[in-house]
Structure formats: structure tokens, C-alpha cells
Coordinates of C-alpha atoms in Angstrom, one line a residue:
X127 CA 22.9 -28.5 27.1
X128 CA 20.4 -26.8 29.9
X129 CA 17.8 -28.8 28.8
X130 CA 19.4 -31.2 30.4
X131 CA 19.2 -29.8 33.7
X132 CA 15.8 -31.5 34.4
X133 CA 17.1 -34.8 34.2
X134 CA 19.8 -34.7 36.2
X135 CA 18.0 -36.3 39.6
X136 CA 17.1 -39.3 37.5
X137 CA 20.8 -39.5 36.5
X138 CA 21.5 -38.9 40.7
X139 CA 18.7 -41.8 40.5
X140 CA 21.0 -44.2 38.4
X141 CA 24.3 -42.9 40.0
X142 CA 23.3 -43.4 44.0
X143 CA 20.9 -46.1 43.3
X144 CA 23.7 -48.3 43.2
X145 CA 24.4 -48.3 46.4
X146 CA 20.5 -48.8 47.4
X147 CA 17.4 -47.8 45.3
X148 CA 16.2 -46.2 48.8
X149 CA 19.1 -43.9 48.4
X150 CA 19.2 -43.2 45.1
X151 CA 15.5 -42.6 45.1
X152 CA 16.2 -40.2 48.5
X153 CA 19.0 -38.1 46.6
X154 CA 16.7 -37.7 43.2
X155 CA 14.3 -36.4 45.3
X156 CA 16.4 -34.3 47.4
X157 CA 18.0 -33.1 44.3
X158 CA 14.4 -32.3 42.2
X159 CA 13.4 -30.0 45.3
X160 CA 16.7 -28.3 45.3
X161 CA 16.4 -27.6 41.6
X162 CA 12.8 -26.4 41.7
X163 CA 13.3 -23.7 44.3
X164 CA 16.5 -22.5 43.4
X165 CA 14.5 -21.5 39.8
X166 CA 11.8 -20.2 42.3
X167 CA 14.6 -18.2 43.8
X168 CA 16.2 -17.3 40.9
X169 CA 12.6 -16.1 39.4
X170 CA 12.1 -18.2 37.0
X171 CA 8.5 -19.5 36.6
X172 CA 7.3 -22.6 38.0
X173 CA 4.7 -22.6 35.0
X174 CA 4.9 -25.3 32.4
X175 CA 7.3 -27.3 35.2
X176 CA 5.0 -31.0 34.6
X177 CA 8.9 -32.4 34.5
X178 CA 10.0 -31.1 37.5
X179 CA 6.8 -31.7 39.2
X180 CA 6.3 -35.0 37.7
X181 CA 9.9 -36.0 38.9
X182 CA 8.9 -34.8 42.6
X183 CA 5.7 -36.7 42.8
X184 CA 7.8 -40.4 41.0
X185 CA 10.7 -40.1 44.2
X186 CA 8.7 -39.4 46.5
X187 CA 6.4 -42.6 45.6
X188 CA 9.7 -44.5 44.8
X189 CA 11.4 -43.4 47.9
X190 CA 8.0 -44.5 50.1
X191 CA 8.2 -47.4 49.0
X192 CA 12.2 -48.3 48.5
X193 CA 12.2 -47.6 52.2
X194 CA 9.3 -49.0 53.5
X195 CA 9.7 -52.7 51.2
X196 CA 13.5 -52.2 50.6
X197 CA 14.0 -55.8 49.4
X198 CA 10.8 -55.4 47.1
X199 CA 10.6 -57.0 43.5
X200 CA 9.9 -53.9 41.5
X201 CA 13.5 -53.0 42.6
X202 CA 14.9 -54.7 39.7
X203 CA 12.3 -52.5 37.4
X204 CA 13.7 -49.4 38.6
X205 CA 14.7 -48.1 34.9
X206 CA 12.1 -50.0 33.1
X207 CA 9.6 -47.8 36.3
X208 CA 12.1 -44.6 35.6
X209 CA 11.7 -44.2 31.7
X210 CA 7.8 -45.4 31.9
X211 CA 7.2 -42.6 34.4
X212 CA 9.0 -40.1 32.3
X213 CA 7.2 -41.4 28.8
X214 CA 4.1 -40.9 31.0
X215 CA 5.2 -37.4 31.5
X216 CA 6.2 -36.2 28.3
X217 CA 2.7 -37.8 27.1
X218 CA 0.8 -36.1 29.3
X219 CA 2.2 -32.4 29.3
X220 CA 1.5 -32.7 25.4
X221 CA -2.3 -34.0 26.1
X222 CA -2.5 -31.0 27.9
X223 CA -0.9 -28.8 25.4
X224 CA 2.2 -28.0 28.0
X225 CA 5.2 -29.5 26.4
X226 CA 7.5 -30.6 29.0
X227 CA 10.7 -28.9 26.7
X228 CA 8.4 -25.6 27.0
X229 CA 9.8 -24.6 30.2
X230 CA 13.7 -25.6 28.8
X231 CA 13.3 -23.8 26.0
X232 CA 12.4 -20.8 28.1
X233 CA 15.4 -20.4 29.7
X234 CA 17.0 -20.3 26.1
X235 CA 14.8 -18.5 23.9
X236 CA 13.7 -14.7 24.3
X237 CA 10.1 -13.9 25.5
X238 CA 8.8 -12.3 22.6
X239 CA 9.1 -16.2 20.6
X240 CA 7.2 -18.0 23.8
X241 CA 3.8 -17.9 22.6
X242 CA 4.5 -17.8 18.8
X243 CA 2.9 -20.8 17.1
X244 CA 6.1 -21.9 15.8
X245 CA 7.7 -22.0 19.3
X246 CA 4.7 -23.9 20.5
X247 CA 4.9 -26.5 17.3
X248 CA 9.0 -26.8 17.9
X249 CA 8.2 -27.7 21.5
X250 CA 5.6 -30.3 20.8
X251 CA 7.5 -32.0 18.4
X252 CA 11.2 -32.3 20.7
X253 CA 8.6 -33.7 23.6
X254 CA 6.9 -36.2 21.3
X255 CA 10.4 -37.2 20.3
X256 CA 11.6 -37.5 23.6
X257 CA 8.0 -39.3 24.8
X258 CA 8.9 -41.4 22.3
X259 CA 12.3 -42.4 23.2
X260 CA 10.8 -43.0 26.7
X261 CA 8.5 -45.2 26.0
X262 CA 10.4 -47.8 23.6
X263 CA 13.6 -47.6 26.7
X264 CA 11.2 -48.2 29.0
X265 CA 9.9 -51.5 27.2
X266 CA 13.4 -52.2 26.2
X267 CA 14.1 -52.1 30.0
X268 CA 11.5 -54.1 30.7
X269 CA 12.3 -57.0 28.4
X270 CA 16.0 -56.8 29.8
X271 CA 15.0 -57.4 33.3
X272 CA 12.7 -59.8 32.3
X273 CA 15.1 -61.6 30.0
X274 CA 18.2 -61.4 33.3
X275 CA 20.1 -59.5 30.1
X276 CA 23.8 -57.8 31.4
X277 CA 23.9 -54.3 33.3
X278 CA 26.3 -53.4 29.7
X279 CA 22.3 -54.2 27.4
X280 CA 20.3 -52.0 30.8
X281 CA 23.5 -49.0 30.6
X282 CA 23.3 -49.0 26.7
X283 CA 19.5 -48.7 26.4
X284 CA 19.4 -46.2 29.5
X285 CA 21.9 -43.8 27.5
X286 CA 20.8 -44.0 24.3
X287 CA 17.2 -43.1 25.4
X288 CA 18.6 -39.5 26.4
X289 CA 21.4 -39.2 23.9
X290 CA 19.5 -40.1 20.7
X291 CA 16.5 -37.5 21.8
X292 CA 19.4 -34.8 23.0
X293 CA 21.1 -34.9 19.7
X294 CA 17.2 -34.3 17.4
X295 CA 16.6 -31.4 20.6
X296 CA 20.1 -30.1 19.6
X297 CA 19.3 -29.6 16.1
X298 CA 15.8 -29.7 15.3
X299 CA 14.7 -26.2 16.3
X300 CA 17.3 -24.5 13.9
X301 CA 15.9 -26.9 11.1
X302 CA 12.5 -26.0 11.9
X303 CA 13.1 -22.3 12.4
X304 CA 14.9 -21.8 9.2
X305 CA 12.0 -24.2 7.1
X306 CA 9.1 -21.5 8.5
X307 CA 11.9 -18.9 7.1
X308 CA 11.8 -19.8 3.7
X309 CA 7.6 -20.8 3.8
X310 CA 7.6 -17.2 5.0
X311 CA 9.3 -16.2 2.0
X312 CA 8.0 -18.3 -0.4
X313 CA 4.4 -17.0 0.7
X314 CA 5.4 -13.4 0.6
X315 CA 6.6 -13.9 -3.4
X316 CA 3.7 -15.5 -3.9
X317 CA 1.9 -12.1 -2.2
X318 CA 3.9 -10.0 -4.3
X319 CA 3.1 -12.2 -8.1
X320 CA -0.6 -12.1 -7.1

């Protein structure tokens, strides 16, 4: 579950936004800082970080604005705005070949795996599928609010867009891990009968 750790000032987002998106958008932010230096303090590498620094640069727009136009229209897009920005994210660290899940994924895996090609292929495929998952909650969000749907349809769509791409990140990598096993293998007899 510590991949989850890097979304857990949009879910301060969700959780305080209630009682203003100002707030909310103040407390994510407040909460993305606190996160990225206490892995700066604890020595952990602020390399490969385009979530965390992604999140910083979203609250601190959001929170510019929430505050300055407090009763502004796009305050009713705030999930469709959240899950787009994070879509954009994930996109992006993969068009610059720095898989957001990267920097998760170091905290989990051992050193000597981090620049193996099969590390680097797990981690662009959990990011697509979490890109992915972003981008069609985001446009599901978008048609709720545009279609005055319940908070219940906005709450659903919100938690499936994390717990459908949690659950593939939970079990993919083993999949993929023990597949590269048995090509491995299957390349090595093939060595061997040659």
C-alpha cells in the first residue's frame, strides 16, 4: 500500500474540500510539502518525484485561485480539474520516460532491480494504467458535473479511479516478474538444444 502515499493530499483535497475548496486546496498543499521533505529528510531521492512535484505545482495554482475567486465556477469541476491534472501527470512522466510509479516502486524494490529493463517496463505499464484510469474519471467527472448527477455517481467514480488501478499495481508486477522468469527459461533451453 505505500504507493499510495503520493495521493494522499488529493484525498486531504476531497476530505477538507468540503468545507471550502480554498481549504481543502490549502491542506493538499500543506500536506504535499510536508511529504516531500520529510523523504528529503529521510534521504530518499527527490529524483523521478513528477507526482509529488506535479501535486505541489496543481495546489498551489488551485489554492491561488480558490482564494482569490472563492465563489468561482470551476469550483464545481474540482475532481473533473483533480483527476485531469493527475492523467496529465502520469502522461507526461511516461513521455519523458520517468514513470511516476518509479519513485513508489523505489521505496519497495532493492537497488540492484531499479535500472533493469524489466523494472523500467513494470513501471511504465502500472503508470499507463493508472494515466489511464485518470483520464476516463476525469471525463466521467466532467459529464457528472455537467449532467448536475448526485455526489453518490462523483464519490463512485472518484474511488474507483484509484481502486481499480491500485488493485492491477497490486498484482501486476508479480505477474510480470514471473512471465520474464519462465521467457528466461524458455530461452536458456532453447540455448542449451541449439
Amino acid at each position: 500500500m505505500g504507493y499510495l502515499r503520493g495521493f494522499i493530499p488529493w484525498l486531504v483535497f476531497a476530505g477538507v474540500g468540503s468545507f471550502g475548496w480554498q481549504w481543502g486546496a490549502l491542506a493538499a498543499l500543506v500536506i504535499s510539502v510536508a511529504l516531500l521533505l520529510a523523504d528529503r529528510a529521510g534521504g530518499l531521492s527527490l529524483e523521478f518525484r513528477l507526482l509529488e512535484y506535479g501535486t505541489i505545482v496543481f495546489f498551489v495554482a488551485l489554492a491561488a485561485l480558490a482564494f482569490a475567486q472563492p465563489h468561482s465556477a470551476l469550483q464545481q469541476y474540482g475532481s473533473t480539474l483533480s483527476m485531469g491534472w493527475l492523467a496529465v501527470i502520469a502522461w507526461a512522466s511516461i513521455a519523458v520516460r520517468r514513470p511516476f510509479t518509479m519513485a513508489i516502486a523505489r521505496r519497495m524494490a532493492p537497488p540492484e532491480v531499479w535500472h533493469t529493463p524489466l523494472f523500467r517496463h513494470i513501471n511504465v505499464v502500472l503508470t499507463a494504467a493508472w494515466a489511464l484510469s485518470f483520464t476516463l474519471s476525469a471525463a466521467a467527472q466532467a459529464v457528472v458535473t455537467a449532467a448536475h448527477l448526485s455526489l453518490l455517481v462523483s464519490i463512485s467514480i472518484q474511488v474507483a479511479g484509484f481502486v481499480l488501478p491500485a488493485r492491477f499495481t497490486a498484482s501486476y508486477p508479480e505477474r510480470a516478474r514471473a512471465r520474464f522468469l519462465r521467457d528466461q527459461g524458455a530461452a536458456r533451453s532453447g540455448l542449451q538444444e541449439a
